[in-house]
PDB file of C-alpha atoms in Angstrom:
ATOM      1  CA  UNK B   1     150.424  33.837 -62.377  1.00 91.00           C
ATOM      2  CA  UNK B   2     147.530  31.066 -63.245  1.00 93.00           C
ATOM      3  CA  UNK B   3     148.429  29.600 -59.571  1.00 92.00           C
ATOM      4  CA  UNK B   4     147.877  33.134 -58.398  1.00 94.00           C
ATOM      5  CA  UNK B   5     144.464  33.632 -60.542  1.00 95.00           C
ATOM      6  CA  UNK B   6     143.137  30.031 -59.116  1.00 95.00           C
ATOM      7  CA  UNK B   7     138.838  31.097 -58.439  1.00 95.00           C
ATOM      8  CA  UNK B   8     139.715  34.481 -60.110  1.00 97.00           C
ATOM      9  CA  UNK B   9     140.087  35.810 -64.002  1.00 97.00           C
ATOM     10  CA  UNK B  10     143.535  36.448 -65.599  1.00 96.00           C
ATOM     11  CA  UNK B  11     144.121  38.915 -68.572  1.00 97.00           C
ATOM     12  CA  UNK B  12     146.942  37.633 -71.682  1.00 95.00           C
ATOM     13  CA  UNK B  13     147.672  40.925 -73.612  1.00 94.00           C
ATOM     14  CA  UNK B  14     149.068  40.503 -77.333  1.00 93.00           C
ATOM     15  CA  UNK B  15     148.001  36.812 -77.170  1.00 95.00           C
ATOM     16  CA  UNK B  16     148.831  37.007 -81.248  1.00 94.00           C
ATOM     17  CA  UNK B  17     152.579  37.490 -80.197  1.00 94.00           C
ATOM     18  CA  UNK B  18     152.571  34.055 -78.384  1.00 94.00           C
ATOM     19  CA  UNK B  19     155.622  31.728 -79.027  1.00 94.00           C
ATOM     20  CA  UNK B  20     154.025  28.621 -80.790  1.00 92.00           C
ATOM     21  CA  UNK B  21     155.875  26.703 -77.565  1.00 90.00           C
ATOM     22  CA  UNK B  22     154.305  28.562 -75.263  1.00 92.00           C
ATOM     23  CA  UNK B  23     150.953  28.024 -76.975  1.00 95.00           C
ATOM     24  CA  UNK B  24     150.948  24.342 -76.811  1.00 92.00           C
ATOM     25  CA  UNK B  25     151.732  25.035 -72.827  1.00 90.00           C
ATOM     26  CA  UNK B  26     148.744  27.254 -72.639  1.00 93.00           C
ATOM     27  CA  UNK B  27     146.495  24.793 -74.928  1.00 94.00           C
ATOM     28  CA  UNK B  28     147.087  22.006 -72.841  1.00 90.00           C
ATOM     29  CA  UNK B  29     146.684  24.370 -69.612  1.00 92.00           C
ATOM     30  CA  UNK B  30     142.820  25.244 -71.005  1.00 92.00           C
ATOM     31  CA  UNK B  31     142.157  21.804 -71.766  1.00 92.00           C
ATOM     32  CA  UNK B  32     142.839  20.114 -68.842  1.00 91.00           C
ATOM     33  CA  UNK B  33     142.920  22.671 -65.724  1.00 92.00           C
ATOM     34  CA  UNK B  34     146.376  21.878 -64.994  1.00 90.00           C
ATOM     35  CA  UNK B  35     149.693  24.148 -65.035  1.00 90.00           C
ATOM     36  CA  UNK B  36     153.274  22.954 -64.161  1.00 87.00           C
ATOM     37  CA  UNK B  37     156.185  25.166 -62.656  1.00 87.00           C
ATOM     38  CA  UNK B  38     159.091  25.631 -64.688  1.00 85.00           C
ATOM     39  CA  UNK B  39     161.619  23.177 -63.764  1.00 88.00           C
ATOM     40  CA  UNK B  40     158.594  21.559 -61.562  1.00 87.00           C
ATOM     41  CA  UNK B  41     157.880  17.467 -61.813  1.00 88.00           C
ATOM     42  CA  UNK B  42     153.996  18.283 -60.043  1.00 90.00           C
ATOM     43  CA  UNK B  43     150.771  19.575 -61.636  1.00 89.00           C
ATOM     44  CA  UNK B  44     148.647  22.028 -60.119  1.00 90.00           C
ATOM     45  CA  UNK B  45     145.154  22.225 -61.010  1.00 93.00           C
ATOM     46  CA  UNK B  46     143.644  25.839 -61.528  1.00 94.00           C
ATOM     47  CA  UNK B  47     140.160  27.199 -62.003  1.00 94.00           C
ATOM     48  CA  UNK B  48     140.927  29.934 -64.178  1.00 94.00           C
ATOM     49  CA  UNK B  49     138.679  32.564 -66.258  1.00 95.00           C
ATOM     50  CA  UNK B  50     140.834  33.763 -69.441  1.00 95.00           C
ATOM     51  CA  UNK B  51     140.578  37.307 -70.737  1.00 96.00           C
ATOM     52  CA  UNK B  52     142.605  37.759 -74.146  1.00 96.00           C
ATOM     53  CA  UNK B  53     143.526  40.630 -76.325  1.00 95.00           C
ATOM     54  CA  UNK B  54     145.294  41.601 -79.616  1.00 92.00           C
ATOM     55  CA  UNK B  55     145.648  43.719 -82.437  1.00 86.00           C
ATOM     56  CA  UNK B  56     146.202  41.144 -84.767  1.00 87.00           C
ATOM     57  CA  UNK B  57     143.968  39.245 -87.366  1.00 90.00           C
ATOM     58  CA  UNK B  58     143.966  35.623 -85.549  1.00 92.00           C
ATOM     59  CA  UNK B  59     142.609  34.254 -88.564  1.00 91.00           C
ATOM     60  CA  UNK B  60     144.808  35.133 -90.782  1.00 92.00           C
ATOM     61  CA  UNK B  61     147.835  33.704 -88.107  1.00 93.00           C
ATOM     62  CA  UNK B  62     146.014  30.673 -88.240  1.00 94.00           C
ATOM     63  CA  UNK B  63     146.072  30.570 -92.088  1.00 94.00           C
ATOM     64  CA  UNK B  64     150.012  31.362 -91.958  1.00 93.00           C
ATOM     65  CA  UNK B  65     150.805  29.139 -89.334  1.00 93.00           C
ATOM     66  CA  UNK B  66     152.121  31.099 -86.652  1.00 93.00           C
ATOM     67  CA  UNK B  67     149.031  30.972 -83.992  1.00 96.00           C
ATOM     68  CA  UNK B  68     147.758  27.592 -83.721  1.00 96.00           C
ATOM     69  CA  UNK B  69     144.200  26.739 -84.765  1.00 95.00           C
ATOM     70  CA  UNK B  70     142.978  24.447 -82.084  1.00 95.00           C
ATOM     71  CA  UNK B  71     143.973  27.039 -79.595  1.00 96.00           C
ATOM     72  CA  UNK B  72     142.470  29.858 -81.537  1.00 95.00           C
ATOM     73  CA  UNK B  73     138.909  28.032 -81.254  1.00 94.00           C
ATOM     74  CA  UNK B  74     139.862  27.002 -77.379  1.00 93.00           C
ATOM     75  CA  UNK B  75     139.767  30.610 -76.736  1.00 94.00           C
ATOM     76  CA  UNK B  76     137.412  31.880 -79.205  1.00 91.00           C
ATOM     77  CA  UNK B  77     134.122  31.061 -76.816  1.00 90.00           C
ATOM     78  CA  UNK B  78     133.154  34.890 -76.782  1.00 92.00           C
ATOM     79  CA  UNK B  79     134.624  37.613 -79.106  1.00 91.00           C
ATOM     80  CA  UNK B  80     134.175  41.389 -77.819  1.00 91.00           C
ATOM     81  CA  UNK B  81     135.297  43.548 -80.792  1.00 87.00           C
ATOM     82  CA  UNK B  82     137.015  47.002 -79.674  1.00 84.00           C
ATOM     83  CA  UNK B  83     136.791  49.420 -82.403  1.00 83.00           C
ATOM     84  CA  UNK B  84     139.522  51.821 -83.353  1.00 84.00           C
ATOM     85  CA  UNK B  85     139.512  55.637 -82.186  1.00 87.00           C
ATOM     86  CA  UNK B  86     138.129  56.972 -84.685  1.00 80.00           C
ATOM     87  CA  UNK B  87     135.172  55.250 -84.852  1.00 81.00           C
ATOM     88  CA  UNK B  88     134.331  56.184 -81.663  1.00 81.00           C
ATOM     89  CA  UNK B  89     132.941  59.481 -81.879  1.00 71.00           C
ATOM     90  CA  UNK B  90     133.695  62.001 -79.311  1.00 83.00           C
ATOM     91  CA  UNK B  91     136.003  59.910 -77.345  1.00 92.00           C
ATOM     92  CA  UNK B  92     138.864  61.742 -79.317  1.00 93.00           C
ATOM     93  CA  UNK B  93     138.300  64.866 -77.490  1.00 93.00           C
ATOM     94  CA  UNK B  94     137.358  63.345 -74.197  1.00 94.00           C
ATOM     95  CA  UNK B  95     140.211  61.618 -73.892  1.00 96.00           C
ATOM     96  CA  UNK B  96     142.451  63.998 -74.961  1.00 96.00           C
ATOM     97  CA  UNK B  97     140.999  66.299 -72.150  1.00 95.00           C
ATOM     98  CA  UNK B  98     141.740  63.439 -69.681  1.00 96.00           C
ATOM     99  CA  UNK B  99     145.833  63.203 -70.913  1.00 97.00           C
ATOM    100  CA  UNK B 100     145.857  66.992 -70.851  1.00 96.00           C
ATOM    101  CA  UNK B 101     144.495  67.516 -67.279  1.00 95.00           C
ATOM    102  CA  UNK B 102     147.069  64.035 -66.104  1.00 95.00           C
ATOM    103  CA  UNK B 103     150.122  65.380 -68.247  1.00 96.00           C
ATOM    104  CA  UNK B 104     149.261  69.166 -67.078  1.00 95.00           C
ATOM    105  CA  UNK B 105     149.711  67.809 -63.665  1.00 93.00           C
ATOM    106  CA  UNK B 106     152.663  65.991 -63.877  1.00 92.00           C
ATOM    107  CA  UNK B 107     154.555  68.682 -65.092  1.00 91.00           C
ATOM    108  CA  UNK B 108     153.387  71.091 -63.052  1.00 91.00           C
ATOM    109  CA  UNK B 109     151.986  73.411 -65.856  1.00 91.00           C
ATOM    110  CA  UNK B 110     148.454  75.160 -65.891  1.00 90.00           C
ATOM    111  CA  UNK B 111     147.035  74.586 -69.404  1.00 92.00           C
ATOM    112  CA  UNK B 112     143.298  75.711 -69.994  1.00 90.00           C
ATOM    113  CA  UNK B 113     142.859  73.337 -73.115  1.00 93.00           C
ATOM    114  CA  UNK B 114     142.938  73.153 -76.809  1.00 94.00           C
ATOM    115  CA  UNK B 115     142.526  75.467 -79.355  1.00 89.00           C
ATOM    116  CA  UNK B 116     139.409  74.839 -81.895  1.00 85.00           C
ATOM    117  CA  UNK B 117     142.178  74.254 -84.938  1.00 86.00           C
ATOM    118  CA  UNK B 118     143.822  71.614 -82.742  1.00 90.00           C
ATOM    119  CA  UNK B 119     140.732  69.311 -81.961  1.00 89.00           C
ATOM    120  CA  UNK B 120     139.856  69.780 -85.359  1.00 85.00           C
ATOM    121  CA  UNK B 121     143.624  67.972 -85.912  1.00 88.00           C
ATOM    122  CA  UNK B 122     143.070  65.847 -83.745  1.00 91.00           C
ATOM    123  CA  UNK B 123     139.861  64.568 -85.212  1.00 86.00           C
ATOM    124  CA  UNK B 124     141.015  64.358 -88.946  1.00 83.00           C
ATOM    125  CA  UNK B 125     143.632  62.199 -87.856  1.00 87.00           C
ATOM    126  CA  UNK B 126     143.349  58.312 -88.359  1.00 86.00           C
ATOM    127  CA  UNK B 127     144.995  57.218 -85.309  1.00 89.00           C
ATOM    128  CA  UNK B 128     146.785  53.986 -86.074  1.00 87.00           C
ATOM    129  CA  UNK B 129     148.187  53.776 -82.766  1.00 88.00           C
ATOM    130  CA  UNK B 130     144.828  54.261 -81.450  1.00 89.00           C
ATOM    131  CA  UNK B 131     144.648  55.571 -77.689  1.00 92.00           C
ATOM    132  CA  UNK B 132     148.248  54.865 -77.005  1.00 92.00           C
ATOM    133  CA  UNK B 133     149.004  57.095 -79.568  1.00 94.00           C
ATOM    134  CA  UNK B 134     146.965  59.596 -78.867  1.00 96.00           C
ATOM    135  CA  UNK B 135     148.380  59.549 -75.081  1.00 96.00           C
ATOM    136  CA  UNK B 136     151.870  60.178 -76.360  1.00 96.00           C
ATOM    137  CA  UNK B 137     150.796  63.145 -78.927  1.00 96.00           C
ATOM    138  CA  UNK B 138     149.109  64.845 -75.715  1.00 96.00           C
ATOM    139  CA  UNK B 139     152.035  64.060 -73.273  1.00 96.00           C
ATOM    140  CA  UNK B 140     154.155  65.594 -76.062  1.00 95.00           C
ATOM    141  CA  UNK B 141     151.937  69.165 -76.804  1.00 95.00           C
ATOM    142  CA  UNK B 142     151.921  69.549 -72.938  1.00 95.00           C
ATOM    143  CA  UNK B 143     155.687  69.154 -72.450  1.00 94.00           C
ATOM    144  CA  UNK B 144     156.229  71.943 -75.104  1.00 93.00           C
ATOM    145  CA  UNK B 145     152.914  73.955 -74.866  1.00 92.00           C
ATOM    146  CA  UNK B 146     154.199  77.574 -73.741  1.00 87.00           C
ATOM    147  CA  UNK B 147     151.297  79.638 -74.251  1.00 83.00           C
ATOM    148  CA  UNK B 148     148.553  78.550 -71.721  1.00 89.00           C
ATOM    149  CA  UNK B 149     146.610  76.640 -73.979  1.00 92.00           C
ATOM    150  CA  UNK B 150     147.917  73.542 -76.772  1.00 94.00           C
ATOM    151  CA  UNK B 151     148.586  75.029 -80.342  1.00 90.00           C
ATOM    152  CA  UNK B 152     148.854  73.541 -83.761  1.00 87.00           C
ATOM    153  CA  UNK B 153     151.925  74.675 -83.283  1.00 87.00           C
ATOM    154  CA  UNK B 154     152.398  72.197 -80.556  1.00 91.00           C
ATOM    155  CA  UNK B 155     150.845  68.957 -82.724  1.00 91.00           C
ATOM    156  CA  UNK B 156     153.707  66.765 -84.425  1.00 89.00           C
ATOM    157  CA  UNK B 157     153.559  68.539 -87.943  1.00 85.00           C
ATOM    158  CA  UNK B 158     151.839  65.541 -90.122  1.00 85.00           C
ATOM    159  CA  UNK B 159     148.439  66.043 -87.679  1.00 88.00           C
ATOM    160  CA  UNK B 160     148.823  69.568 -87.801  1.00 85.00           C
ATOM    161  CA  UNK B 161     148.900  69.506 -91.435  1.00 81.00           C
ATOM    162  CA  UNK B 162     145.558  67.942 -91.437  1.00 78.00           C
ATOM    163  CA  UNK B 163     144.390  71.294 -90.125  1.00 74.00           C
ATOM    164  CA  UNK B 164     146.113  73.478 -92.348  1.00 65.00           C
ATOM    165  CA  UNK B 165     144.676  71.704 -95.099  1.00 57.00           C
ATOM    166  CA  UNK B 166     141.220  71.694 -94.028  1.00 50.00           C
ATOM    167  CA  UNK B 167     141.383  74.770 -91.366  1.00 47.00           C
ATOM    168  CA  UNK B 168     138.698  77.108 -92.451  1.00 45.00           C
ATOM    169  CA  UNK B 169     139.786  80.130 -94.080  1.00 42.00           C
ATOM    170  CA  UNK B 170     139.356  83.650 -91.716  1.00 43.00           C
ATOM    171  CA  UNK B 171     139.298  87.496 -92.414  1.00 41.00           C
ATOM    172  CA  UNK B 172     141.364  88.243 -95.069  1.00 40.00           C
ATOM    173  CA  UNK B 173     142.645  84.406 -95.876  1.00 42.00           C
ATOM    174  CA  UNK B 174     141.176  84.286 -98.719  1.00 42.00           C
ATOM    175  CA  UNK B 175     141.628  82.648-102.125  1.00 45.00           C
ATOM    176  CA  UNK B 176     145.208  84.189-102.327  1.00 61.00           C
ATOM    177  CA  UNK B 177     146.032  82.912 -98.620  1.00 72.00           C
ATOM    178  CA  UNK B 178     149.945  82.986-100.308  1.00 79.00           C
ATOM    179  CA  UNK B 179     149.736  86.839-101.526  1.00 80.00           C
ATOM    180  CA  UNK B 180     147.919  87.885 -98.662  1.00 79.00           C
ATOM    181  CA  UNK B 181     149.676  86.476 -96.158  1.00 85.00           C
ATOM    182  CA  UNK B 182     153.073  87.854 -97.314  1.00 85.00           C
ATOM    183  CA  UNK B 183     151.401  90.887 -98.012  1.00 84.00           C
ATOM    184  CA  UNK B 184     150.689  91.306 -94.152  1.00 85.00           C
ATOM    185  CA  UNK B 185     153.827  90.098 -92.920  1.00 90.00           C
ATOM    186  CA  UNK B 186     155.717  92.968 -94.725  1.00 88.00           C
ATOM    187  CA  UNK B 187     153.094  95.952 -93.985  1.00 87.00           C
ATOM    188  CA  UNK B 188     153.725  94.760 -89.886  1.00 87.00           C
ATOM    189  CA  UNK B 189     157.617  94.195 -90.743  1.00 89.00           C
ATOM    190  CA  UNK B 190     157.377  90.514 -89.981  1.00 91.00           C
ATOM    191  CA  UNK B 191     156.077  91.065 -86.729  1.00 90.00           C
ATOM    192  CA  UNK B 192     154.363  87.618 -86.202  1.00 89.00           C
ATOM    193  CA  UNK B 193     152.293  88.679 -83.098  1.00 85.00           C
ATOM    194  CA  UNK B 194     150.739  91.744 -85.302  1.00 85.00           C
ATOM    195  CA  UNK B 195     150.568  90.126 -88.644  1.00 87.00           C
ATOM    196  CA  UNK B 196     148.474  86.843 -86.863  1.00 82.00           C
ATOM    197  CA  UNK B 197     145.962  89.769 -85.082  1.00 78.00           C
ATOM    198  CA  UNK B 198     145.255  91.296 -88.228  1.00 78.00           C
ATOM    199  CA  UNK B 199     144.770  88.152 -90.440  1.00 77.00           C
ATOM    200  CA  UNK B 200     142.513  87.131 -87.506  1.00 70.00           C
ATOM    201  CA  UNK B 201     144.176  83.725 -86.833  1.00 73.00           C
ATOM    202  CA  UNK B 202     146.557  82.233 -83.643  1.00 73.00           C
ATOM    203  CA  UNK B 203     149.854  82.804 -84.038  1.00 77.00           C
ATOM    204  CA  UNK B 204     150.773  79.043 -84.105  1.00 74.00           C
ATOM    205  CA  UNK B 205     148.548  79.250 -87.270  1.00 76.00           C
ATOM    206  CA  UNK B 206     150.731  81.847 -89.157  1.00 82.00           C
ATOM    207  CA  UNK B 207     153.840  79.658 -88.153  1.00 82.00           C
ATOM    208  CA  UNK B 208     152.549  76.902 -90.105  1.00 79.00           C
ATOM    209  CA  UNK B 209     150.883  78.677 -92.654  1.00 80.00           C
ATOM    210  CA  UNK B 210     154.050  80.207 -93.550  1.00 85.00           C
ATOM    211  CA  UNK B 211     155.663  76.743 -93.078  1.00 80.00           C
ATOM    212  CA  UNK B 212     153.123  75.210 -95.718  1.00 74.00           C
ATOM    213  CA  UNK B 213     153.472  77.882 -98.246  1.00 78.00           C
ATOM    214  CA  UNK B 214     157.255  78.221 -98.173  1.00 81.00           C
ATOM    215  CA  UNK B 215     157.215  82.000 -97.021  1.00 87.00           C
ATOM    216  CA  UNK B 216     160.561  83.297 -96.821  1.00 86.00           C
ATOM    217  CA  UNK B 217     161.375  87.044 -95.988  1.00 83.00           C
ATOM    218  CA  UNK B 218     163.083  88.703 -98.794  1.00 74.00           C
TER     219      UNK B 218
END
């Protein structure tokens, strides 16, 4: 691949994962221009532009002894610091519009968007996996969306939780969301469809409403 690169730029993801062996190969490749086949006796020299990423504190590998120092300096000349998704304001939604339109696609489904309680999920959530992450939790809500548009109901349940708990109450959720909610669900027999119109909510909203308050029917 460096042969290949020769006059051109070459990207190492997860550099931090490195093999200490195959750092001193890549060390001594940096150093002196030149890079050797495996299982080959002749050196090649390479003009090569190195692009390196990770997710990992190199510092603190060098301090533990599992990323080597000189070669943490070697390619230390110019550090561009990505931060994580949710410091990036905005980009949560935009890119979740981009996954929904590519996933929508894919599997041949015609979904219009996101309900408001959903981004709002979406944008309490901390994202460890950062855009990854977030691809996968779209991919998912599209492959089970069944109602034209992505639900709460459609979120893995610990981000659509984050919702629930901050989702602003409506109509007659008020302080008694428990009472009330019950309430409605045996004036319209359980009907889900007519209790959610009259407490003014989605119905994927009930669902988990009930879910978080333990609502069972009598």
């Amino acid at each position: 691949k460096f042969e290949l690169a020769d006059g051109g730029t070459i990207f190492l993801d997860e550099i931090g994962e490195m093999p200490l062996e195959a750092q001193v190969s890549l060390l001594r490749l940096l150093q002196n221009g030149e890079v050797t086949r495996v299982g080959g006796k002749k050196s090649t020299y390479v003009n090569v532009r190195v692009i390196a990423a990770t997710n990992r504190n190199l510092q603190d590998a060098v301090a533990q002894n599992i990323f080597r120092k000189d070669l943490y300096y070697r390619l230390n000349a110019f550090v561009i610091h990505i931060p994580n998704l949710t410091e990036r304001e905005g980009d949560i939604r935009l890119l979740a519009e981009a996954f929904l339109e590519k996933f929508s696609a894919g599997l041949n489904k015609r979904l219009t968007g996101f309900d408001d309680d959903v981004l709002a999920a979406l944008n309490l959530y901390s994202w460890p996996g950062n855009v990854r992450e977030l691809e996968n939790c779209t991919e998912r809500a599209v492959a089970v969306a069944e109602h034209g548009r992505i639900t709460l109901a459609d979120l893995p349940s610990h981000i659509a939780a984050l919702a629930m708990d901050g989702f602003p109450v409506r109509g007659k959720l008020r302080d008694s969301e428990r009472e009330t909610i019950r309430a409605t669900l045996q004036e319209n027999q359980w009907n889900i469809r007519r209790t959610a119109a009259v407490l003014g909510v989605a119905r994927s909203t009930l669902y988990l409403k009930i879910k978080k308050f333990n609502i069972v029917r009598d």
